[in-house]
Structures are given as structure tokens and as C-alpha cells.
């Protein structure tokens, strides 16, 4: 299958060619034709499988075939949960529309709104946005969504996780009822299907599962270690292994900052990326990590989700996530584009039950190793740690364990996450 046979215009094919893509990815192959037919589409495929082009290319084609209005009202709205994702999608939209008469813009919070407003006033065909800033600008009447023809919900699973459902509902009230809806997600959960039912009309569902599941391609290891010795162990691994590009996950922002400082003291260039960092700091950290000037990027789950960092050889879970699905997302950052990677998890006694949940989810036992001098503490309690980062906020004084269990029904936890994550 080639891009030519998907029915895309010459202008788009030229842009695709410039990007250097040889052929469509499986999800692109499946999603592009029904979108071009004007159908609502619900698509799910793992992170890194090219979902952005899967909706952007046909969307641009449809817009360029329609009539371009002089005022340039927003005709396509792409919603995404975080600033980084918004910026990345916008980059893609710009690249793919290079040879078309299409204007695009991106808006997100955390930065001055004035340049965004000025740009909207000049007219924009495709708008990429995070929900908070979008609603802000709509409320201020600087932006109208009454001409939206195509509505895209990207990273829909993350939107749910981050408690954006209400905002999405508010936004839908601002766009015309008659429109084409596209929903893209890395996972295909019951919650996603429920959300889709409320938004999409007779959708075509497309799914692409990779030949090798993440879990098979990626080499996984668990190191049992005393909590107090984790920092020493991770520094030893990175230094002795001479690893040059390592993505490290912590459970909390505070933990990310702390570990980053210790890495730097140990002579390893490192930067933290999380929701409390300014947009400038996050962009700079990501750029440094991509160009190799920063060896270690320490991230929280929310900050890292969906970031396009190709070919990561090493992912280390300094703390394993209390939400098992997050483990799969984290280790999905290695072994992208067919390259193999290694995912290491440092597990202390208090994380034992999290590990059990993860192994249940991935359906395999991860091989365990112990390094001399960094042994687990035989006297440490296996009671789960307090949930950090606001991800788990059990109401009504539930104990930690019940907080963790409540992730499945996710209502409680979503409200807990909301206050923090909406700042993205
Ligand atoms: P997802 O949204 O599924 O996580 P992205 O859209 O961010 O994935 O794409 C991941 C990477 O794959 C990007 O670097 C993108 O440029 C690249 N990519 C997308 N489509 C193709 C293709 N057809 N061939 C090669 N690379 C592609
Ligand atoms: Mg994506």
C-alpha cells in the first residue's frame, strides 16, 4: 500500500514525500479512507504509530477541497490534552499543509494569550488547542467555533485520565451539531467507547495492533532495591553503562526535581519535565534531550505522554507507576519504530503490589535482578506508598490501597487529578 493509493492530493503527497515517509502506517492505511469519505472515525493504535498524520492528512484534504471563506473561520478543531502535544501536532499540520492554502494555529495555556488572539483575528482554518485555553478564549468572545466542520479529539484516553470530560462537553456545545468527528486514542477502553458514543455518529472503528506488542519487543527488567539506594543505583547504571539518552520516570514532580538535582551533582546532564515547569523550560528540556546535550530527562507520566521522542534506547522507572496502564505507556517510549529498547524498573518493597498489578496487566513476569551493594531492605514494609502528584486523591479518607483500587472506576481519581493537570 502506498500513500498514492489512499486518494490524497498531489500537494499532500509532496509534503509526505518531504517528510520522508515511504508508506502509510497500518493505522493511517485504515483511518484515512473512511475519513476522506466524510465518516466519523474512532481509531486506536499504540503511541508512535503515526496517528497524527492519520487524521491530519485527510482533514487537510477535505478542507482544501471545500470553499475557503474570506474570513477564515476555524473549520477544523483538533483538541489534545497537553501543551507539548498541541505544539507537536501543530508542527505536523504546518508541515503537511506546506503546499496548500491552509492556515493553522495552536493555542494552549501557560503563555500570554495576546499573540494567540492576534493570530486568531487574522483567520485560521485549522486550530490545534488544549481545552482550557480554548474555552477561555471562547468565553472572551475572541474565538468562534460556529463554523467547525471537523472535530478531532486526539489522545482521547489521556483526555479522560486528565479529567477533561466536562471541558469537552462544553466545547461540543460551541460547535455545530452537523460535523465530522474523529477520535484517536492509544487504548480502546470501555471509557473511550462510552465517550465516543456521546460524540461520534455511526463511527467506523479502526484499530491497528502492532505485529509485536510493545511488551514483546522491549526487554524488561526489574531491580529489587532498597528505597534509599535507588538514586545510587540509577546513577551507577547510567554512568557505568555510559547510557547517553535515558528517559526516567518518577511518580511525583517533587521526585523528578530531586532526582534531577542529584544526577547533575553526579555529573550527568539532566532536566526535569513536569506540569509545574514553565512552557519555556519544558521546550528547552525536550530540545536538549533530543539533540543529545541532555543525557537524562526525568519526567512524570502526564508530562511525558505522547511526546514524540524517537528511538529511545533506555527507559528507567525510578518508581513504578501505581496505575498499571501507565507502565505500558512508559515503556512504549523505548523500542519505537522497530528498534529494540530496554525498560528497567527499580522496585522497592512498598511497590510490590504495584508490580503485581503490572505483571497481571502485561500477562508476564518481569525478570528480577539484585545488584550487590544495592540489595532490597529486608525489613522494609510492603505497605503501598502514599500516592503522589495528585494522581490519586481518594475521597472520604480511604486508605492508600483503596485509592489505588479506585483507578478502575476512575471517577474518584479523575477529580483528584483534575486540579493539577488542568494547568497543562
Ligand atoms: P502517535 O500519535 O501514534 O503516537 P505520531 O503521530 O506522533 O504517533 O508519529 C510518531 C512518529 O512517526 C513521528 O515522528 C512521525 O513523523 C512518524 N511517522 C508518522 N507516519 C509515518 C509514516 N507513514 N512513515 C514513517 N514515519 C511516520
Ligand atoms: Mg499522538
Coordinates of N, CA and C in Angstrom, one line a residue, residues 82-274:
X82 N -2.3 18.1 26.2 CA -1.2 18.9 26.8 C -0.6 19.9 25.8
X83 N 0.1 20.8 26.4 CA 0.8 21.8 25.5 C 1.8 21.2 24.5
X84 N 2.5 20.3 25.0 CA 3.6 19.7 24.2 C 2.9 19.0 23.0
X85 N 1.9 18.2 23.3 CA 1.2 17.5 22.2 C 0.6 18.5 21.2
X86 N 0.0 19.6 21.7 CA -0.6 20.6 20.9 C 0.5 21.2 20.0
X87 N 1.7 21.5 20.5 CA 2.8 22.0 19.8 C 3.2 21.1 18.7
X88 N 3.3 19.8 19.1 CA 3.8 18.8 18.1 C 2.8 18.6 17.0
X89 N 1.5 18.6 17.3 CA 0.5 18.4 16.2 C 0.5 19.6 15.3
X90 N 0.6 20.8 15.9 CA 0.7 22.0 15.1 C 1.9 21.9 14.1
X91 N 3.0 21.5 14.6 CA 4.2 21.3 13.7 C 3.8 20.4 12.5
X92 N 3.2 19.3 12.8 CA 2.8 18.4 11.8 C 1.8 19.0 10.8
X93 N 0.8 19.7 11.3 CA -0.2 20.4 10.5 C 0.5 21.3 9.5
X94 N 1.5 22.1 10.1 CA 2.2 23.1 9.2 C 3.0 22.4 8.1
X95 N 3.7 21.3 8.5 CA 4.5 20.6 7.5 C 3.6 20.0 6.4
X96 N 2.5 19.3 6.8 CA 1.7 18.6 5.8 C 0.9 19.6 5.0
X97 N 0.7 20.9 5.5 CA -0.1 21.8 4.7 C 0.8 22.8 3.9
X98 N 2.1 22.5 3.9 CA 3.0 23.4 3.3 C 2.6 23.8 1.8
X99 N 2.1 22.9 1.1 CA 1.8 23.2 -0.3 C 0.3 23.4 -0.5
X100 N -0.4 23.7 0.5 CA -1.9 24.0 0.5 C -2.1 25.4 0.9
X101 N -3.3 26.0 0.5 CA -3.7 27.3 1.0 C -4.5 27.1 2.3
X102 N -3.8 26.7 3.3 CA -4.5 26.4 4.6 C -3.7 27.1 5.7
X103 N -4.4 27.8 6.6 CA -3.7 28.5 7.7 C -4.0 27.7 9.0
X104 N -3.0 27.6 9.8 CA -3.2 26.9 11.1 C -2.6 27.7 12.2
X105 N -3.1 27.3 13.4 CA -2.6 28.0 14.6 C -2.7 27.0 15.8
X106 N -2.0 27.3 16.9 CA -2.0 26.5 18.1 C -2.3 27.4 19.3
X107 N -3.1 27.0 20.1 CA -3.3 27.7 21.4 C -3.3 26.8 22.6
X108 N -2.6 27.2 23.6 CA -2.6 26.5 24.9 C -2.3 27.4 26.0
X109 N -2.5 27.0 27.2 CA -2.4 27.8 28.4 C -0.9 28.0 28.8
X110 N -0.7 28.8 29.8 CA 0.6 28.9 30.4 C 1.5 29.9 29.7
X111 N 1.0 30.5 28.6 CA 1.7 31.5 27.9 C 0.7 32.7 27.7
X112 N 1.3 33.9 27.4 CA 0.5 35.0 27.1 C -0.5 34.7 26.0
X113 N -1.7 35.2 26.2 CA -2.7 34.8 25.2 C -2.7 35.8 24.0
X114 N -2.1 37.0 24.2 CA -2.2 38.0 23.2 C -1.8 37.6 21.8
X115 N -0.6 37.0 21.6 CA -0.2 36.6 20.2 C -1.2 35.6 19.7
X116 N -1.7 34.7 20.5 CA -2.7 33.7 20.1 C -4.0 34.4 19.5
X117 N -4.4 35.4 20.3 CA -5.6 36.2 19.9 C -5.4 36.9 18.6
X118 N -4.2 37.5 18.5 CA -3.9 38.3 17.2 C -3.9 37.3 16.0
X119 N -3.4 36.1 16.2 CA -3.4 35.2 15.1 C -4.8 34.7 14.8
X120 N -5.6 34.5 15.8 CA -7.0 34.1 15.5 C -7.7 35.1 14.8
X121 N -7.5 36.4 15.1 CA -8.2 37.5 14.4 C -7.8 37.5 12.9
X122 N -6.6 37.1 12.6 CA -6.2 37.1 11.2 C -6.9 36.0 10.4
X123 N -7.5 35.0 11.1 CA -8.2 34.0 10.4 C -7.3 32.7 10.4
X124 N -8.0 31.6 10.8 CA -7.3 30.3 10.9 C -8.2 29.2 10.5
X125 N -7.7 28.3 9.6 CA -8.6 27.2 9.1 C -8.5 26.0 10.1
X126 N -7.3 25.7 10.5 CA -7.1 24.6 11.4 C -6.6 25.1 12.8
X127 N -7.3 24.8 13.8 CA -6.9 25.2 15.1 C -6.6 24.0 16.0
X128 N -5.4 24.0 16.5 CA -4.9 22.9 17.5 C -5.0 23.6 18.9
X129 N -5.6 22.9 19.8 CA -5.8 23.6 21.1 C -5.9 22.6 22.3
X130 N -5.5 23.1 23.4 CA -5.8 22.4 24.7 C -7.1 23.0 25.2
X131 N -7.9 22.1 25.9 CA -9.3 22.6 26.3 C -9.4 23.8 27.1
X132 N -8.5 24.0 28.1 CA -8.6 25.2 29.0 C -8.5 26.5 28.3
X133 N -7.4 26.7 27.5 CA -7.2 28.0 26.8 C -8.3 28.2 25.8
X134 N -8.7 27.1 25.1 CA -9.8 27.2 24.1 C -11.0 27.8 24.7
X135 N -11.5 27.2 25.8 CA -12.7 27.7 26.5 C -12.5 29.1 26.9
X136 N -11.3 29.4 27.5 CA -11.0 30.8 27.9 C -11.3 31.8 26.8
X137 N -10.7 31.5 25.6 CA -10.8 32.4 24.5 C -12.2 32.5 23.9
X138 N -12.9 31.4 24.0 CA -14.3 31.4 23.6 C -15.2 32.2 24.5
X139 N -14.9 32.1 25.8 CA -15.6 32.9 26.8 C -15.4 34.4 26.6
X140 N -14.2 34.7 26.2 CA -13.9 36.1 26.0 C -14.4 36.6 24.6
X141 N -15.0 35.7 23.9 CA -15.5 36.1 22.5 C -14.5 36.5 21.5
X142 N -13.3 36.0 21.7 CA -12.2 36.3 20.7 C -12.2 35.2 19.7
X143 N -13.0 34.1 19.9 CA -12.9 33.0 19.0 C -14.3 32.4 18.9
X144 N -14.7 32.1 17.7 CA -16.0 31.4 17.4 C -15.7 30.1 16.8
X145 N -16.5 29.1 17.3 CA -16.3 27.8 16.8 C -17.5 27.3 15.9
X146 N -18.3 28.3 15.5 CA -19.6 28.0 14.9 C -19.4 27.6 13.4
X147 N -18.2 27.6 12.9 CA -18.0 27.1 11.5 C -17.2 25.8 11.5
X148 N -17.1 25.2 12.6 CA -16.2 24.0 12.7 C -16.9 22.8 11.9
X149 N -16.2 22.3 10.9 CA -16.7 21.2 10.1 C -16.2 19.8 10.6
X150 N -14.9 19.9 11.1 CA -14.3 18.6 11.5 C -13.8 18.8 13.0
X151 N -14.1 17.9 13.8 CA -13.7 18.0 15.2 C -12.9 16.8 15.5
X152 N -11.7 17.0 16.0 CA -10.8 15.9 16.3 C -10.4 15.9 17.8
X153 N -10.6 14.7 18.4 CA -10.2 14.5 19.8 C -9.0 13.6 19.7
X154 N -7.8 14.2 20.0 CA -6.6 13.3 19.9 C -6.3 12.9 21.4
X155 N -5.6 11.8 21.5 CA -5.2 11.2 22.8 C -6.4 11.2 23.7
X156 N -7.5 10.7 23.2 CA -8.8 10.7 24.0 C -8.6 10.0 25.3
X157 N -7.8 9.0 25.4 CA -7.7 8.2 26.7 C -7.0 9.2 27.7
X158 N -6.0 9.9 27.2 CA -5.4 10.8 28.1 C -6.3 12.0 28.6
X159 N -7.2 12.4 27.7 CA -8.1 13.4 28.0 C -9.0 12.9 29.2
X160 N -9.4 11.7 29.1 CA -10.2 11.1 30.1 C -9.4 11.1 31.4
X161 N -8.2 10.5 31.3 CA -7.4 10.4 32.5 C -7.2 11.8 33.2
X162 N -7.1 12.8 32.4 CA -6.8 14.1 33.0 C -8.0 14.9 33.4
X163 N -9.2 14.2 33.3 CA -10.4 14.8 33.8 C -10.9 15.9 32.9
X164 N -10.8 15.8 31.6 CA -11.2 16.8 30.6 C -12.6 16.6 30.1
X165 N -13.3 15.6 30.6 CA -14.6 15.3 30.0 C -15.6 16.5 30.0
X166 N -15.7 17.2 31.2 CA -16.6 18.3 31.3 C -16.2 19.4 30.2
X167 N -14.9 19.7 30.1 CA -14.5 20.7 29.2 C -14.8 20.3 27.7
X168 N -14.7 19.0 27.5 CA -15.0 18.5 26.1 C -16.5 18.7 25.9
X169 N -17.3 18.4 26.9 CA -18.7 18.6 26.7 C -19.1 20.1 26.4
X170 N -18.4 21.0 27.2 CA -18.6 22.4 27.0 C -18.2 22.8 25.6
X171 N -17.1 22.3 25.1 CA -16.6 22.7 23.8 C -17.6 22.2 22.7
X172 N -18.1 21.0 22.9 CA -19.0 20.4 21.9 C -20.3 21.3 21.8
X173 N -20.7 21.9 22.8 CA -21.9 22.8 22.8 C -21.6 24.0 21.9
X174 N -20.3 24.3 21.7 CA -20.0 25.5 21.0 C -19.8 25.3 19.5
X175 N -19.7 24.0 19.1 CA -19.5 23.7 17.7 C -20.8 23.2 17.1
X176 N -21.0 23.3 15.7 CA -22.2 22.9 15.1 C -22.5 21.4 15.3
X177 N -23.8 21.1 15.4 CA -24.2 19.7 15.6 C -23.8 18.8 14.4
X178 N -23.9 19.5 13.2 CA -23.6 18.7 12.0 C -22.1 18.9 11.7
X179 N -21.3 17.9 11.9 CA -19.9 18.0 11.7 C -19.3 16.6 11.6
X180 N -18.1 16.5 11.2 CA -17.4 15.2 11.2 C -16.6 15.1 12.4
X181 N -16.7 13.9 13.1 CA -15.9 13.7 14.3 C -14.9 12.6 14.2
X182 N -13.7 12.9 14.7 CA -12.6 11.9 14.7 C -12.0 11.8 16.1
X183 N -12.0 10.6 16.5 CA -11.4 10.4 17.9 C -10.3 9.4 17.8
X184 N -9.1 9.8 18.3 CA -7.9 9.0 18.2 C -7.4 8.7 19.7
X185 N -7.0 7.5 19.9 CA -6.6 7.1 21.2 C -5.6 6.0 21.2
X186 N -4.7 5.9 22.2 CA -3.7 4.8 22.2 C -4.4 3.5 22.7
X187 N -5.4 3.7 23.5 CA -6.1 2.5 24.0 C -7.6 2.5 23.7
X188 N -8.2 1.4 23.8 CA -9.6 1.2 23.3 C -10.4 0.7 24.5
X189 N -10.5 1.5 25.5 CA -11.1 1.0 26.8 C -12.6 1.2 26.7
X190 N -13.3 0.7 27.7 CA -14.8 0.9 27.8 C -15.1 2.4 27.9
X191 N -14.3 3.1 28.7 CA -14.5 4.5 28.9 C -14.4 5.3 27.6
X192 N -13.4 4.9 26.8 CA -13.3 5.5 25.5 C -14.5 5.3 24.6
X193 N -15.0 4.0 24.6 CA -16.2 3.7 23.8 C -17.4 4.5 24.3
X194 N -17.5 4.7 25.6 CA -18.6 5.4 26.2 C -18.5 6.9 25.7
X195 N -17.3 7.5 25.8 CA -17.1 8.8 25.4 C -17.5 9.0 23.9
X196 N -17.0 8.0 23.2 CA -17.3 8.0 21.7 C -18.8 8.0 21.4
X197 N -19.5 7.2 22.1 CA -20.9 7.2 21.9 C -21.6 8.5 22.0
X198 N -21.1 9.3 23.0 CA -21.7 10.6 23.1 C -21.3 11.6 22.1
X199 N -20.2 11.4 21.4 CA -19.7 12.4 20.5 C -19.8 12.0 19.0
X200 N -19.5 10.8 18.7 CA -19.5 10.4 17.3 C -20.9 9.9 16.8
X201 N -21.1 10.0 15.5 CA -22.3 9.5 14.9 C -22.0 8.3 14.0
X202 N -22.5 7.2 14.2 CA -22.3 5.9 13.4 C -20.8 5.8 13.0
X203 N -19.9 5.8 14.0 CA -18.5 5.8 13.7 C -18.0 4.5 13.1
X204 N -17.0 4.7 12.2 CA -16.3 3.5 11.8 C -15.1 3.3 12.8
X205 N -15.0 2.1 13.3 CA -13.9 1.9 14.3 C -12.7 1.2 13.6
X206 N -11.6 1.8 13.7 CA -10.4 1.2 13.2 C -9.4 1.0 14.3
X207 N -8.7 -0.1 14.2 CA -7.7 -0.4 15.3 C -6.5 -1.0 14.6
X208 N -5.3 -0.7 15.0 CA -4.1 -1.3 14.5 C -3.3 -1.8 15.6
X209 N -3.1 -3.1 15.6 CA -2.2 -3.7 16.7 C -0.9 -4.1 16.0
X210 N 0.2 -3.6 16.6 CA 1.5 -3.9 16.0 C 1.7 -5.4 16.0
X211 N 2.6 -5.9 15.0 CA 2.9 -7.3 14.9 C 3.5 -7.8 16.2
X212 N 4.4 -7.1 16.7 CA 5.0 -7.4 18.0 C 4.4 -6.4 19.0
X213 N 3.8 -6.9 20.0 CA 3.3 -6.0 21.0 C 4.5 -5.4 21.7
X214 N 4.4 -4.2 22.2 CA 5.4 -3.5 22.9 C 6.2 -4.4 23.8
X215 N 5.4 -5.1 24.6 CA 5.9 -5.9 25.7 C 6.9 -7.0 25.2
X216 N 6.6 -7.4 23.9 CA 7.5 -8.5 23.4 C 8.8 -7.9 22.9
X217 N 8.7 -6.7 22.2 CA 9.9 -6.1 21.6 C 10.9 -5.6 22.7
X218 N 10.3 -5.1 23.7 CA 11.1 -4.4 24.7 C 11.6 -5.3 25.8
X219 N 12.9 -5.2 26.0 CA 13.5 -6.1 27.1 C 13.2 -5.4 28.4
X220 N 12.6 -6.1 29.3 CA 12.2 -5.6 30.6 C 12.9 -6.2 31.7
X221 N 13.3 -5.4 32.7 CA 14.0 -5.9 33.9 C 13.5 -5.2 35.1
X222 N 13.4 -6.0 36.2 CA 13.1 -5.3 37.5 C 14.4 -5.5 38.4
X223 N 14.8 -4.4 39.0 CA 15.8 -4.5 40.0 C 15.2 -4.2 41.4
X224 N 15.2 -5.2 42.2 CA 14.7 -5.1 43.6 C 15.8 -4.3 44.3
X225 N 15.4 -3.2 45.0 CA 16.4 -2.4 45.6 C 15.8 -1.7 46.8
X226 N 16.6 -1.4 47.8 CA 16.1 -0.6 48.9 C 15.8 0.8 48.5
X227 N 14.7 1.4 49.0 CA 14.3 2.7 48.5 C 15.4 3.7 48.6
X228 N 16.1 3.7 49.7 CA 17.2 4.7 50.0 C 18.3 4.5 49.0
X229 N 18.4 3.4 48.3 CA 19.6 3.1 47.5 C 19.3 3.3 46.0
X230 N 18.0 3.7 45.7 CA 17.6 3.9 44.3 C 18.5 4.9 43.5
X231 N 18.7 6.0 44.2 CA 19.4 7.1 43.5 C 20.8 6.6 43.2
X232 N 21.5 6.0 44.1 CA 22.8 5.5 43.9 C 22.9 4.5 42.8
X233 N 21.9 3.6 42.7 CA 21.8 2.6 41.7 C 21.6 3.2 40.3
X234 N 20.7 4.1 40.2 CA 20.4 4.7 38.9 C 21.6 5.4 38.3
X235 N 22.3 6.1 39.2 CA 23.5 6.9 38.8 C 24.6 5.9 38.3
X236 N 24.7 4.8 39.1 CA 25.7 3.8 38.7 C 25.4 3.2 37.3
X237 N 24.1 2.9 37.1 CA 23.7 2.2 35.9 C 24.0 3.1 34.7
X238 N 23.6 4.4 34.8 CA 23.7 5.3 33.7 C 25.2 5.6 33.4
X239 N 26.0 5.8 34.5 CA 27.4 6.1 34.4 C 28.2 4.9 33.8
X240 N 28.0 3.8 34.5 CA 28.8 2.6 34.1 C 28.4 2.1 32.7
X241 N 27.1 2.2 32.4 CA 26.6 1.7 31.1 C 26.9 2.8 30.1
X242 N 27.4 4.0 30.5 CA 27.6 5.1 29.6 C 26.4 5.3 28.7
X243 N 25.2 5.3 29.3 CA 24.0 5.5 28.5 C 23.8 7.0 28.2
X244 N 23.5 7.3 27.0 CA 23.6 8.7 26.6 C 22.2 9.3 26.5
X245 N 21.1 8.5 26.4 CA 19.8 9.1 26.2 C 18.8 8.2 27.0
X246 N 18.5 8.7 28.2 CA 17.7 7.9 29.1 C 16.5 8.7 29.6
X247 N 15.4 8.1 29.4 CA 14.1 8.7 30.0 C 13.8 8.1 31.3
X248 N 13.7 8.9 32.3 CA 13.5 8.3 33.7 C 12.1 8.8 34.2
X249 N 11.3 7.9 34.7 CA 10.0 8.3 35.2 C 10.0 8.3 36.8
X250 N 9.4 9.3 37.3 CA 9.2 9.4 38.7 C 7.7 9.5 38.9
X251 N 7.2 9.3 40.1 CA 5.7 9.3 40.3 C 5.3 10.8 40.6
X252 N 6.2 11.6 41.1 CA 5.8 13.0 41.5 C 6.7 14.0 40.9
X253 N 6.2 15.2 40.8 CA 7.0 16.3 40.3 C 8.2 16.6 41.3
X254 N 7.9 16.5 42.6 CA 8.9 16.8 43.6 C 10.0 15.7 43.4
X255 N 9.6 14.5 43.2 CA 10.6 13.4 43.0 C 11.4 13.6 41.7
X256 N 10.8 14.2 40.7 CA 11.5 14.4 39.5 C 12.6 15.5 39.7
X257 N 12.2 16.6 40.4 CA 13.2 17.7 40.7 C 14.4 17.2 41.5
X258 N 14.0 16.4 42.5 CA 15.1 15.9 43.4 C 16.1 15.0 42.7
X259 N 15.6 14.1 41.9 CA 16.4 13.2 41.2 C 17.3 13.9 40.2
X260 N 16.7 14.9 39.5 CA 17.4 15.7 38.5 C 18.6 16.4 39.2
X261 N 18.4 17.0 40.4 CA 19.5 17.7 41.1 C 20.6 16.7 41.4
X262 N 20.2 15.5 41.9 CA 21.2 14.5 42.2 C 22.0 14.0 41.0
X263 N 21.3 13.9 39.9 CA 22.0 13.5 38.7 C 23.1 14.5 38.3
X264 N 22.6 15.8 38.3 CA 23.5 16.8 38.0 C 24.7 16.9 38.9
X265 N 24.5 16.7 40.2 CA 25.6 16.7 41.1 C 26.6 15.5 40.8
X266 N 26.0 14.4 40.3 CA 26.9 13.3 39.9 C 27.5 13.4 38.6
X267 N 27.3 14.6 37.9 CA 28.0 14.9 36.7 C 27.2 14.4 35.4
X268 N 26.0 14.0 35.6 CA 25.2 13.6 34.5 C 24.2 14.7 34.1
X269 N 24.3 15.2 32.8 CA 23.4 16.3 32.4 C 22.0 15.8 32.5
X270 N 21.1 16.5 33.1 CA 19.7 16.0 33.3 C 18.8 17.2 33.4
X271 N 17.5 17.0 33.0 CA 16.5 18.0 33.2 C 15.2 17.3 33.5
X272 N 14.4 18.1 34.3 CA 13.1 17.5 34.7 C 12.0 18.1 33.8
X273 N 11.0 17.3 33.5 CA 9.9 17.8 32.7 C 8.6 17.4 33.4
X274 N 7.8 18.4 33.9 CA 6.5 18.1 34.5 C 5.7 19.3 34.5

